[in-house]
PDB file of C-alpha atoms in Angstrom:
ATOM      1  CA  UNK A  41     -43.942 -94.259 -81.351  1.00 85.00           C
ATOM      2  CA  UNK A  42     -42.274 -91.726 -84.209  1.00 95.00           C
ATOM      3  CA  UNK A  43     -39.901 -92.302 -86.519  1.00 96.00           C
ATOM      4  CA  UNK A  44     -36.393 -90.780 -86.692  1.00 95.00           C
ATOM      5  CA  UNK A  45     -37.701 -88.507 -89.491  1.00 97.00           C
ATOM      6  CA  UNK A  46     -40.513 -87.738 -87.521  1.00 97.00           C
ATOM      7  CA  UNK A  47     -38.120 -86.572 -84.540  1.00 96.00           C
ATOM      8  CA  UNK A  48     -35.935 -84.401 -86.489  1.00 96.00           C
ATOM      9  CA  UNK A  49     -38.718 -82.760 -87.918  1.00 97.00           C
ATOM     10  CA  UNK A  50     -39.667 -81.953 -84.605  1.00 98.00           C
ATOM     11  CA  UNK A  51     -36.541 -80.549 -84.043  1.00 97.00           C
ATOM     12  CA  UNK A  52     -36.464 -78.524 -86.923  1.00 98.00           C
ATOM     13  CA  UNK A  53     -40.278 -76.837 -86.871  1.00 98.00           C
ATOM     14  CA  UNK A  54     -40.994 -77.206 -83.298  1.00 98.00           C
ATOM     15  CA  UNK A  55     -44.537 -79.250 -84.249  1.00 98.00           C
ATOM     16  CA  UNK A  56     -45.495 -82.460 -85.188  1.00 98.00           C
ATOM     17  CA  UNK A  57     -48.682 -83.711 -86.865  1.00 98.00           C
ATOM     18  CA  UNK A  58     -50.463 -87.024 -85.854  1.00 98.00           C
ATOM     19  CA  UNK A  59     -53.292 -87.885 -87.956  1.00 98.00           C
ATOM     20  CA  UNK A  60     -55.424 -90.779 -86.835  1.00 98.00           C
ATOM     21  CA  UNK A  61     -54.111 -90.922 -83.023  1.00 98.00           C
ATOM     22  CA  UNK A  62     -57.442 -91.285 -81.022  1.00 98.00           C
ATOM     23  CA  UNK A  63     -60.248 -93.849 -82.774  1.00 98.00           C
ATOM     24  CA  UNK A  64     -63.481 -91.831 -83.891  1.00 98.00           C
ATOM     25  CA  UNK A  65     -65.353 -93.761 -80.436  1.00 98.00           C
ATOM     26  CA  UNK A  66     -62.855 -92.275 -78.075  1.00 98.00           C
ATOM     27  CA  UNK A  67     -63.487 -89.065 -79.639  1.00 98.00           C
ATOM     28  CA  UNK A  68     -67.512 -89.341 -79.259  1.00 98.00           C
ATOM     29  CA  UNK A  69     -67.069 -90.585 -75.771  1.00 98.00           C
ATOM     30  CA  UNK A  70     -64.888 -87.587 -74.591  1.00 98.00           C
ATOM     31  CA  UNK A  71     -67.421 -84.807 -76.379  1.00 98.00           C
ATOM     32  CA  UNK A  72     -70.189 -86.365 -74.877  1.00 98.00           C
ATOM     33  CA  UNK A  73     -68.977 -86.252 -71.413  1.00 98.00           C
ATOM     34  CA  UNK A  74     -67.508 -82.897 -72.052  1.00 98.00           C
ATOM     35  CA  UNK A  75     -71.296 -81.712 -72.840  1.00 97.00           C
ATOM     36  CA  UNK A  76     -72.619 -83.384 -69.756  1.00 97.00           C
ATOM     37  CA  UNK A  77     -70.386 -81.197 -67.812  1.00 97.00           C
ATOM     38  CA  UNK A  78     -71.931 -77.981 -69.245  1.00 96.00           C
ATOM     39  CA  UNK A  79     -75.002 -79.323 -68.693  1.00 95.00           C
ATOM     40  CA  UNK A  80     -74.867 -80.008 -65.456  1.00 94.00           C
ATOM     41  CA  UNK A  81     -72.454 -76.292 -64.968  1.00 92.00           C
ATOM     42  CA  UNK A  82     -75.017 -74.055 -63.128  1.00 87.00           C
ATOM     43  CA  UNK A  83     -73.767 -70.504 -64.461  1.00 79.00           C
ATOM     44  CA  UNK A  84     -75.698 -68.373 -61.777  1.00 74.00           C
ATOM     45  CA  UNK A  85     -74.046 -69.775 -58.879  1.00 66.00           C
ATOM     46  CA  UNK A  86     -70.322 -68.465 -60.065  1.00 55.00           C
ATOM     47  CA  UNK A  87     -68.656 -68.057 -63.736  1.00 54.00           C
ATOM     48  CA  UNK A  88     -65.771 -66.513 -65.216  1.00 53.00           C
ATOM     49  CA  UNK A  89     -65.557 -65.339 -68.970  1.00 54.00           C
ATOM     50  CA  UNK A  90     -62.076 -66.560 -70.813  1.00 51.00           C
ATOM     51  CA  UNK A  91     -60.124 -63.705 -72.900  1.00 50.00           C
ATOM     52  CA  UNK A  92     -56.573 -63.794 -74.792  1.00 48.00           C
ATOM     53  CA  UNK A  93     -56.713 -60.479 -76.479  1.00 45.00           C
ATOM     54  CA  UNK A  94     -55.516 -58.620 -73.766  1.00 43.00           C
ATOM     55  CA  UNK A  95     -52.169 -57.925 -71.808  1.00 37.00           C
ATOM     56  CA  UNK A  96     -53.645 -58.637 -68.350  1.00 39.00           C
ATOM     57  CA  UNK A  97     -55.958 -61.497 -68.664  1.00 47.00           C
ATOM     58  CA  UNK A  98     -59.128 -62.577 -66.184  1.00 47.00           C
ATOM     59  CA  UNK A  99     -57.392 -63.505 -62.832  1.00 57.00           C
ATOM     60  CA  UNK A 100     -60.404 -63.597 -60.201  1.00 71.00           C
ATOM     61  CA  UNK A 101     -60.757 -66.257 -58.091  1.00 80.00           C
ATOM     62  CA  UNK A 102     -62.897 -68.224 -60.315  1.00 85.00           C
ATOM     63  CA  UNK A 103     -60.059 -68.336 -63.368  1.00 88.00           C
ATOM     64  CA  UNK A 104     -57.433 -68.911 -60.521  1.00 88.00           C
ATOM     65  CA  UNK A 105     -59.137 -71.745 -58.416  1.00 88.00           C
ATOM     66  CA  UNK A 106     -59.637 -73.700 -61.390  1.00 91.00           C
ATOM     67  CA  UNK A 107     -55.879 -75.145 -61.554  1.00 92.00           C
ATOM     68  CA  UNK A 108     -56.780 -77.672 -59.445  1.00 95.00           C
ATOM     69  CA  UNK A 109     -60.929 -78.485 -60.187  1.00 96.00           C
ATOM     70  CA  UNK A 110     -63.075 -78.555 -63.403  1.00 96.00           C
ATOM     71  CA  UNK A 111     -64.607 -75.081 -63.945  1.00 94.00           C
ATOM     72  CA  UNK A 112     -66.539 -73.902 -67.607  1.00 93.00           C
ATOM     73  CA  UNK A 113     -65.342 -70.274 -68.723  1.00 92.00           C
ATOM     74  CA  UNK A 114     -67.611 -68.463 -71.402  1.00 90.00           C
ATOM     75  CA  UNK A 115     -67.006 -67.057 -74.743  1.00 88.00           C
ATOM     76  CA  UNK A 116     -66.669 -63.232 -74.777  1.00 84.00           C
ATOM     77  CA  UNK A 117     -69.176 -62.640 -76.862  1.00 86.00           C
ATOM     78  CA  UNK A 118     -71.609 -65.132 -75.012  1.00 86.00           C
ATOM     79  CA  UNK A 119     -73.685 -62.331 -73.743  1.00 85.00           C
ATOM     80  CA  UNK A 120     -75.739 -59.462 -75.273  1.00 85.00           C
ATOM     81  CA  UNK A 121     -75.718 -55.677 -74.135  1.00 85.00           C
ATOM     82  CA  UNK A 122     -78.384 -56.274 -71.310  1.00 85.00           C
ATOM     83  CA  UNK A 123     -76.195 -59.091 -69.617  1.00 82.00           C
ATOM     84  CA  UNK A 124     -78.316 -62.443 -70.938  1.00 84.00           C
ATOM     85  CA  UNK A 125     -76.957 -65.189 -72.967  1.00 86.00           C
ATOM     86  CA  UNK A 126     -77.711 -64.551 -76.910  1.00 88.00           C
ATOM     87  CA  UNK A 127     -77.839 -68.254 -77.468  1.00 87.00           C
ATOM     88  CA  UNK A 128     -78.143 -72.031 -75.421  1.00 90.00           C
ATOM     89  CA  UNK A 129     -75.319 -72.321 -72.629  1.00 90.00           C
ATOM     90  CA  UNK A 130     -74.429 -75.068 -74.653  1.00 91.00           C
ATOM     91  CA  UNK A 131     -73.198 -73.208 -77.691  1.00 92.00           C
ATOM     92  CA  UNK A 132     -71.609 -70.265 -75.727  1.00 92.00           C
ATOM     93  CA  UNK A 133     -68.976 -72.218 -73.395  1.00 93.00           C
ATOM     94  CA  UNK A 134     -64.966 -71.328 -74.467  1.00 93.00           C
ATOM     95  CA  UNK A 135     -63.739 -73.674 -72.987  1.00 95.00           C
ATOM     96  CA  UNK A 136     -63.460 -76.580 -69.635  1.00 96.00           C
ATOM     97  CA  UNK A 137     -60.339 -76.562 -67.505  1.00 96.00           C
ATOM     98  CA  UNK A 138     -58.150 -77.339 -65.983  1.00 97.00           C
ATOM     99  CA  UNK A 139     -57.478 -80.639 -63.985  1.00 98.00           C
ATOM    100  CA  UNK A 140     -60.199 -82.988 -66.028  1.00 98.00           C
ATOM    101  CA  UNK A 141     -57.207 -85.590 -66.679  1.00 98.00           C
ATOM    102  CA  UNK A 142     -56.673 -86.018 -62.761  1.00 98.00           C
ATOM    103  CA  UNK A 143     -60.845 -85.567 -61.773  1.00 98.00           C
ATOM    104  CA  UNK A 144     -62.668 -86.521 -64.589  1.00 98.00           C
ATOM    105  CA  UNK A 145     -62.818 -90.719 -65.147  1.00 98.00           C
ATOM    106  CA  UNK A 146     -63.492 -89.835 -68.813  1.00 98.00           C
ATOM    107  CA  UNK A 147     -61.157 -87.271 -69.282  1.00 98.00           C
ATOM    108  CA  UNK A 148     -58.171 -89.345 -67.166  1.00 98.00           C
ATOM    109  CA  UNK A 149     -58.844 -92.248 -69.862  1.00 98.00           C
ATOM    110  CA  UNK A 150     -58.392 -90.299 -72.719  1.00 98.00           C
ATOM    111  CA  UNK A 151     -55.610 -88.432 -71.360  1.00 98.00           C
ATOM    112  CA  UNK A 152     -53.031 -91.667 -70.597  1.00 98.00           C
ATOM    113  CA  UNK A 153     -51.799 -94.388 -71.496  1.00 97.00           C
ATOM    114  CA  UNK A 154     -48.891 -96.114 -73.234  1.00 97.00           C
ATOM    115  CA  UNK A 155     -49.044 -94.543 -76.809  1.00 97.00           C
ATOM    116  CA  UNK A 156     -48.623 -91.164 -75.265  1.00 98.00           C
ATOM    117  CA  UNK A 157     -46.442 -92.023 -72.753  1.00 98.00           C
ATOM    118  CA  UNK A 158     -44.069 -93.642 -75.157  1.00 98.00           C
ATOM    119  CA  UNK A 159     -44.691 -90.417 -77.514  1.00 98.00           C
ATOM    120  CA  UNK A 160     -43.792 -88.172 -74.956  1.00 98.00           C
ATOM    121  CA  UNK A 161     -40.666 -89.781 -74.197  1.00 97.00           C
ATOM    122  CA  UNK A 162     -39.541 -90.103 -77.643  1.00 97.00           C
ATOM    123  CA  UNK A 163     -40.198 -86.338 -77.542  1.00 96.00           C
ATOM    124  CA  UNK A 164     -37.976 -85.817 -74.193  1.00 95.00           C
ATOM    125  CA  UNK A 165     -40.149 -85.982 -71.758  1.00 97.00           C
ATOM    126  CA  UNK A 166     -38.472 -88.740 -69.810  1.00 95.00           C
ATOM    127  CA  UNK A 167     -40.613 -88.324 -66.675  1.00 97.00           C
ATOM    128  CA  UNK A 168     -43.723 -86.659 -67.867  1.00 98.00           C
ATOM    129  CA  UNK A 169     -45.671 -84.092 -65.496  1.00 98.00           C
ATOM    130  CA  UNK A 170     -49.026 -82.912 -66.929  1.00 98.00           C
ATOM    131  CA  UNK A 171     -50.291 -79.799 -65.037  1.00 98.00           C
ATOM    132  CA  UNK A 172     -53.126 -78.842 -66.974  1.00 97.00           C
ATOM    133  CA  UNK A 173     -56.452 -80.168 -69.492  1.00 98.00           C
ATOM    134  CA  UNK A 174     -58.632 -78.151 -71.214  1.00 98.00           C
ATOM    135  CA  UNK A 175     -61.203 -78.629 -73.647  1.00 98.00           C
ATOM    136  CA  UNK A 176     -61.923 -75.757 -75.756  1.00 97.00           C
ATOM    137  CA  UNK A 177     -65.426 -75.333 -77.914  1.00 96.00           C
ATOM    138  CA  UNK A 178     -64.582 -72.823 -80.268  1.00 96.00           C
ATOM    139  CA  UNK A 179     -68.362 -72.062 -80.888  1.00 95.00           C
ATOM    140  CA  UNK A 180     -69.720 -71.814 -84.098  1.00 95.00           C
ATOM    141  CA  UNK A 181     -70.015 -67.951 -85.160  1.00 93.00           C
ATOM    142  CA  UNK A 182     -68.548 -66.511 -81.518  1.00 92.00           C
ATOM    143  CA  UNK A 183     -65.565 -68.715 -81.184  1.00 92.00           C
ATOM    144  CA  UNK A 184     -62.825 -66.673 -79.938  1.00 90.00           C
ATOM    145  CA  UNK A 185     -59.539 -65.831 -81.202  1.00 92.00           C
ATOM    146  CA  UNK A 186     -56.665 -66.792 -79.396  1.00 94.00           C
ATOM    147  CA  UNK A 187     -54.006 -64.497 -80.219  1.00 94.00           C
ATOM    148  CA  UNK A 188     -50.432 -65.482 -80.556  1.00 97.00           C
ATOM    149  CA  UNK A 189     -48.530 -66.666 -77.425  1.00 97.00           C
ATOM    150  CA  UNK A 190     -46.318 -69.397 -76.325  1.00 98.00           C
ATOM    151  CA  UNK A 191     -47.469 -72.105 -74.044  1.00 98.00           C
ATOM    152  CA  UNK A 192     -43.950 -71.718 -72.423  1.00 98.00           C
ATOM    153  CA  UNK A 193     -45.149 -68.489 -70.971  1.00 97.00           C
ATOM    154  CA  UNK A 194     -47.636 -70.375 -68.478  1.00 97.00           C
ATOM    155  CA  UNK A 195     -45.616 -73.099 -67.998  1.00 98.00           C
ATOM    156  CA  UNK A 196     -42.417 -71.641 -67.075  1.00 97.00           C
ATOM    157  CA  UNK A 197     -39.408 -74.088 -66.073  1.00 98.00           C
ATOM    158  CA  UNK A 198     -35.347 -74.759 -66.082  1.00 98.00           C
ATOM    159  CA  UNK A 199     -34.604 -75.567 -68.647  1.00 98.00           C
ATOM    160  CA  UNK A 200     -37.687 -75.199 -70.736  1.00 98.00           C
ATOM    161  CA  UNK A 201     -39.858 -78.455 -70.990  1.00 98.00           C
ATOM    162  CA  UNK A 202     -43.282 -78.125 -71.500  1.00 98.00           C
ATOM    163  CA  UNK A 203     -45.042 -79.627 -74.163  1.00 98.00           C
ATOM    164  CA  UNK A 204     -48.550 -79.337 -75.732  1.00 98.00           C
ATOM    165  CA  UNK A 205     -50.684 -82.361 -76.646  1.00 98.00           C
ATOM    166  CA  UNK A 206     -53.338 -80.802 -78.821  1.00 98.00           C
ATOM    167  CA  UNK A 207     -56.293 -83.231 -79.830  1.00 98.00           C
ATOM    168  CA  UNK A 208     -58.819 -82.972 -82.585  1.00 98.00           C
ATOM    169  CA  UNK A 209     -62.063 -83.734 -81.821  1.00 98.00           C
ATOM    170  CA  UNK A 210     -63.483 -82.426 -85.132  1.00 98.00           C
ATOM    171  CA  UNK A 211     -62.008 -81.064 -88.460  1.00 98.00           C
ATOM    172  CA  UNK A 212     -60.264 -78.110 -87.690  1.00 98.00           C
ATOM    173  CA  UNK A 213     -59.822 -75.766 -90.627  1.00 98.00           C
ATOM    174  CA  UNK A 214     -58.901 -72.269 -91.462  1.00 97.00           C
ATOM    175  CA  UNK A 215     -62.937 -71.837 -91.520  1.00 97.00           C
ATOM    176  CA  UNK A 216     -63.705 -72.864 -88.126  1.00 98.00           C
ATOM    177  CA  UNK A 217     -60.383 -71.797 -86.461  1.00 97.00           C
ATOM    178  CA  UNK A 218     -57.726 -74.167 -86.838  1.00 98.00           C
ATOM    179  CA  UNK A 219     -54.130 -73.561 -85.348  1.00 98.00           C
ATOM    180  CA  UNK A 220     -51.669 -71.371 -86.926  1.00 98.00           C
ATOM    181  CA  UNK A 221     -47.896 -71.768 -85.931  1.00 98.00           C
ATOM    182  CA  UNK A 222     -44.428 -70.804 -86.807  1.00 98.00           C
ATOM    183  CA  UNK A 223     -42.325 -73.209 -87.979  1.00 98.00           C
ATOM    184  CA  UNK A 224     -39.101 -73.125 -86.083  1.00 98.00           C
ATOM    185  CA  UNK A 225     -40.316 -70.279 -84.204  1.00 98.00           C
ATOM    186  CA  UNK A 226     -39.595 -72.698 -80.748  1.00 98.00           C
ATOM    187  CA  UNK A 227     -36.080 -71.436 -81.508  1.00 97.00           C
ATOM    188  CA  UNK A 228     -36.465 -67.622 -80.466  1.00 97.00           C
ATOM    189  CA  UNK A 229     -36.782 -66.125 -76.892  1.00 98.00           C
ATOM    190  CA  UNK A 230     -39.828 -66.814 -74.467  1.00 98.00           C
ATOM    191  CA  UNK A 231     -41.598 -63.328 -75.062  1.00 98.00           C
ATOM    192  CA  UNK A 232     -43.495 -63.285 -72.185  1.00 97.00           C
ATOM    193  CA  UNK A 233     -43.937 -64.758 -68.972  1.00 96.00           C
ATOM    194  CA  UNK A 234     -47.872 -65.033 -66.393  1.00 95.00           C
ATOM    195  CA  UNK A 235     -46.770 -65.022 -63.222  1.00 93.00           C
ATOM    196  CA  UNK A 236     -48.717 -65.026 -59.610  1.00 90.00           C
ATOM    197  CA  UNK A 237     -49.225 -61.537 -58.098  1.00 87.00           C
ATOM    198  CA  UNK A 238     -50.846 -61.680 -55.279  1.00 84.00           C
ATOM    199  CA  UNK A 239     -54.096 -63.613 -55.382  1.00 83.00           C
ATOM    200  CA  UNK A 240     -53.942 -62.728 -59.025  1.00 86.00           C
ATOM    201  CA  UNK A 241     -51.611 -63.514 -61.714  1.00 89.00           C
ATOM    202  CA  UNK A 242     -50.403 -61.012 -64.554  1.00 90.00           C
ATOM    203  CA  UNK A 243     -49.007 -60.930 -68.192  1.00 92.00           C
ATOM    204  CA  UNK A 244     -44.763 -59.558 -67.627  1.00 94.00           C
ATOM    205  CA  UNK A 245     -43.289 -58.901 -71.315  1.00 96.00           C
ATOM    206  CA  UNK A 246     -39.609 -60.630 -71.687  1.00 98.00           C
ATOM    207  CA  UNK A 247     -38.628 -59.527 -75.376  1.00 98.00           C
ATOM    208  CA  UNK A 248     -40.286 -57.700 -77.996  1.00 97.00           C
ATOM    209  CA  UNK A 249     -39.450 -59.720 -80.812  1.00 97.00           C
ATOM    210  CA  UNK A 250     -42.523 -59.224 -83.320  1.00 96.00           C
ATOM    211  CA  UNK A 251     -45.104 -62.141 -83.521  1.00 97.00           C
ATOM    212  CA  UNK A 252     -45.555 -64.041 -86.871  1.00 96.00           C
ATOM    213  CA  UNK A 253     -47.674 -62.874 -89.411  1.00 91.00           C
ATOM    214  CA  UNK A 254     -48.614 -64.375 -93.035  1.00 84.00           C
ATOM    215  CA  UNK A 255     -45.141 -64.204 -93.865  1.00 90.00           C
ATOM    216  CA  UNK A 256     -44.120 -66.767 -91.720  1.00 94.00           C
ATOM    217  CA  UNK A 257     -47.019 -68.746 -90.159  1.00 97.00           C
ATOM    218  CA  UNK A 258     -48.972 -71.228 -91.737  1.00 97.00           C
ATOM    219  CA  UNK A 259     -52.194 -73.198 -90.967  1.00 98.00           C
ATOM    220  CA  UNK A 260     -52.463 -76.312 -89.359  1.00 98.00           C
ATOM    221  CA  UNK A 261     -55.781 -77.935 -90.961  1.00 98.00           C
ATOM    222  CA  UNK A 262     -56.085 -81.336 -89.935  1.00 98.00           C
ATOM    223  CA  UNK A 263     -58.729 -84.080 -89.318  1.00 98.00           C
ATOM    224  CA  UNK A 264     -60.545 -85.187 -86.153  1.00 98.00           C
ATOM    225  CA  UNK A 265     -58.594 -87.623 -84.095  1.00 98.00           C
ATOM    226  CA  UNK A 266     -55.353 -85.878 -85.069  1.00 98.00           C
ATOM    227  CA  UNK A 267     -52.917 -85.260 -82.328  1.00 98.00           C
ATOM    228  CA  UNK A 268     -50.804 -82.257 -82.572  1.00 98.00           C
ATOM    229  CA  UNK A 269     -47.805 -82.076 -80.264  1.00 98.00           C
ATOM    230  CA  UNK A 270     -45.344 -78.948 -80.210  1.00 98.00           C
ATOM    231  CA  UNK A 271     -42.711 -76.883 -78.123  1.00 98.00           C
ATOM    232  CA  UNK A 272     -43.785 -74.854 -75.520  1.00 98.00           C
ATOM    233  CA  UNK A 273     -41.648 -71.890 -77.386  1.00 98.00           C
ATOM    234  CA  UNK A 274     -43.296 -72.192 -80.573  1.00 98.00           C
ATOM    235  CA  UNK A 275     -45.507 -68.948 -81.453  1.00 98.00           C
ATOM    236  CA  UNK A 276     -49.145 -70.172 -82.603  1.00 98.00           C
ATOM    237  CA  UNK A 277     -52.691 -68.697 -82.677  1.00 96.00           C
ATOM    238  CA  UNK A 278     -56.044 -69.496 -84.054  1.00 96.00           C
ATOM    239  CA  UNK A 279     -58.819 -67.176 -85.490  1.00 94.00           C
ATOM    240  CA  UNK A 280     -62.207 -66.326 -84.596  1.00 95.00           C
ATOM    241  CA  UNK A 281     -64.486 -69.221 -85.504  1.00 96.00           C
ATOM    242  CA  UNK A 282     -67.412 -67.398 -87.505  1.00 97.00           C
ATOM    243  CA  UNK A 283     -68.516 -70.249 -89.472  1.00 97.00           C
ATOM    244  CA  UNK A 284     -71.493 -72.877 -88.858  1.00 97.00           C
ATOM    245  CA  UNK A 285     -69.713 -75.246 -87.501  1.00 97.00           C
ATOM    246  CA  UNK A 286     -68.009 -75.660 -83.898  1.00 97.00           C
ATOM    247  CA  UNK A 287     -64.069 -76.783 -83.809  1.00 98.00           C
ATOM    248  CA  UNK A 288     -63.889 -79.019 -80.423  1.00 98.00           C
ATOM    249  CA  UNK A 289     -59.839 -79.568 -79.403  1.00 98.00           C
ATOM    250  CA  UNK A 290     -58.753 -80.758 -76.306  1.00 98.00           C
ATOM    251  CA  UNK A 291     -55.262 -80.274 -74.676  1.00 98.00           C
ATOM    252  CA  UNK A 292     -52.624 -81.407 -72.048  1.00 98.00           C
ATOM    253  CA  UNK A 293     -49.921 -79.741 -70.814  1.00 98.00           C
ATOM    254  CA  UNK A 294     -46.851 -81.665 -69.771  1.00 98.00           C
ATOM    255  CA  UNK A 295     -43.445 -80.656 -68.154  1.00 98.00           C
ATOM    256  CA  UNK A 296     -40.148 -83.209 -68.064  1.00 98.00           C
ATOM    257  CA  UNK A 297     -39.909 -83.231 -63.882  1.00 97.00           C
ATOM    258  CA  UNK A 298     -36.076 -83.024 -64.399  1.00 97.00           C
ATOM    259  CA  UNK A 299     -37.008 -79.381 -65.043  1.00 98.00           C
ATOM    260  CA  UNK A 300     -37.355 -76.759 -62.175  1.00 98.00           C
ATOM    261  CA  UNK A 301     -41.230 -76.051 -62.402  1.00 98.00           C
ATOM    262  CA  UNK A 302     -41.178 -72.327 -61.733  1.00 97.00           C
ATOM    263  CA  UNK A 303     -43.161 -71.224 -58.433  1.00 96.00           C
ATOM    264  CA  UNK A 304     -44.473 -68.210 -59.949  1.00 96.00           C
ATOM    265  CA  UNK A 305     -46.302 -70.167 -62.726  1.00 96.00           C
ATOM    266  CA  UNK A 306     -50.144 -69.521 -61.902  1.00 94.00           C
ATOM    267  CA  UNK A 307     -51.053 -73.277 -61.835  1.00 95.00           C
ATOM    268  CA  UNK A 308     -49.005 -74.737 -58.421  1.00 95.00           C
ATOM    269  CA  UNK A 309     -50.542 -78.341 -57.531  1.00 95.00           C
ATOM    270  CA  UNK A 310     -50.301 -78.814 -53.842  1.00 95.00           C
ATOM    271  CA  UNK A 311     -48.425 -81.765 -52.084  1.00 95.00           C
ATOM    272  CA  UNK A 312     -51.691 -83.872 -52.039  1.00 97.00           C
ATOM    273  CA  UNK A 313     -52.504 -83.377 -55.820  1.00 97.00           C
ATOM    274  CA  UNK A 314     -49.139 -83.829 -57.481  1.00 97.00           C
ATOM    275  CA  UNK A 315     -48.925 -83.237 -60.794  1.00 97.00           C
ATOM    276  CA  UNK A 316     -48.522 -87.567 -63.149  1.00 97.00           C
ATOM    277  CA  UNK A 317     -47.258 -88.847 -65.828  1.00 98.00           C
ATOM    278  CA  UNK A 318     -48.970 -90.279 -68.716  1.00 98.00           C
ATOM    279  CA  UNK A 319     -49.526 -93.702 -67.176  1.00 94.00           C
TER     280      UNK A 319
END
């Protein structure tokens, strides 16, 4: 599926850009079903709101149920001072999570098959575990930032495995919110780790090496139907989207099952909903 180049690149800056990955029609097909699930999301029966900026993150029931189900979170700045949404609930959903691939027939077709099996083995992944979907909105003019973090630190395992499948489902650019990473950055320490507490689940910090800033990150502007893959070390973030224009992405989260899957990760799949491959 990649080249040798392509692999040592990977090696070296811990991400990988695939432009042209998923046809324009597979792309249509998985917005459209991605808006019929907001439309048919009733928020007044039971919501949750979904926030990175902060150390402990939303942990209620709703956020923590959702591992294994298909639940919409909102943006944080969805709602006005007296409580009501400012705009349509169909411009002020973050994001859809988390088990679409497994639930969803849409989602599962999208999310498998040989081309990403293949690339997922050329990337190390010889028996491929995805735990988690999401698809992610980034509304136009209240898109939320996602601050820098490693995936790595919700998808803890020995040795570290996990790997991000990041998907394009419109232009992503430094207007709208597009990724920022590190390159090589997969090649420091895990800085922090969300673990299970309870019926909850909290942020514990690891190492206090310093994030990236302009110095060292750079943006990842690419084209719908790109597929971005990269280390579950590597340090990236994305901006506030404040522009006109909404920045759909969708991701998967995989783990090699050779790995030991920690047990305090917050996202556990019980014996009757074990966590597949790509195929």
């Amino acid at each position: 599926m990649i080249t040798a180049q392509q692999q040592a690149d990977y090696q070296q800056n811990g991400y990988l850009v695939l432009p042209g990955f998923k046809a324009s029609s597979e792309l249509a097909a998985l917005r459209e079903r991605a808006q019929a699930i907001v439309h048919a999301f009733d928020p007044t029966e039971r919501s949750g709101i979904f926030t990175t900026n902060e150390q402990v993150r939303q942990t209620d029931g709703y956020f923590m149920e959702s591992a294994n189900t298909v639940r919409c979170f909102f943006e944080e700045e969805a709602f006005g001072a007296d409580g009501a949404l400012k705009q349509d609930k169909s411009l002020s959903i973050n994001k859809i999570g988390h088990a679409m691939h497994d639930l969803d027939p849409e989602f599962e077709q999208f999310s498998r098959g040989p081309a990403l099996a293949e690339l997922a083995a050329d990337l190390g992944l010889a028996r491929a575990q995805v735990w988690q979907s999401m698809y992610i909105f980034k509304q136009p003019g209240i898109g939320g930032e996602v601050r820098w973090h490693q995936d790595a630190t919700f998808f803890d395992s020995t040795p570290i495995t996990v790997t991000t499948f990041w998907f394009a489902l419109e232009d992503a650019t430094r207007e709208n919110g597009c990724l920022w990473m590190e390159p090589g950055g997969h090649r420091g320490p895990l800085r922090e780790r969300f673990v299970k507490r309870g019926e909850g689940a909290g942020m514990e910090v690891l190492d206090t090496t310093p994030w990236p800033d302009d110095r060292t990150a750079v943006p990842v502007e690419v084209k719908a139907g790109t597929l971005v893959v990269f280390h579950g070390l590597l340090p990236h973030y994305s901006a506030p989207n404040r522009s006109a224009v909404s920045r759909h992405a969708y991701t998967l989260h995989a783990t090699d099952a050779s790995s030991h899957y920690s047990p305090n990760n917050w996202l556990q799949r019980p014996d009757t909903f074990p966590a597949r491959g790509f195929t």
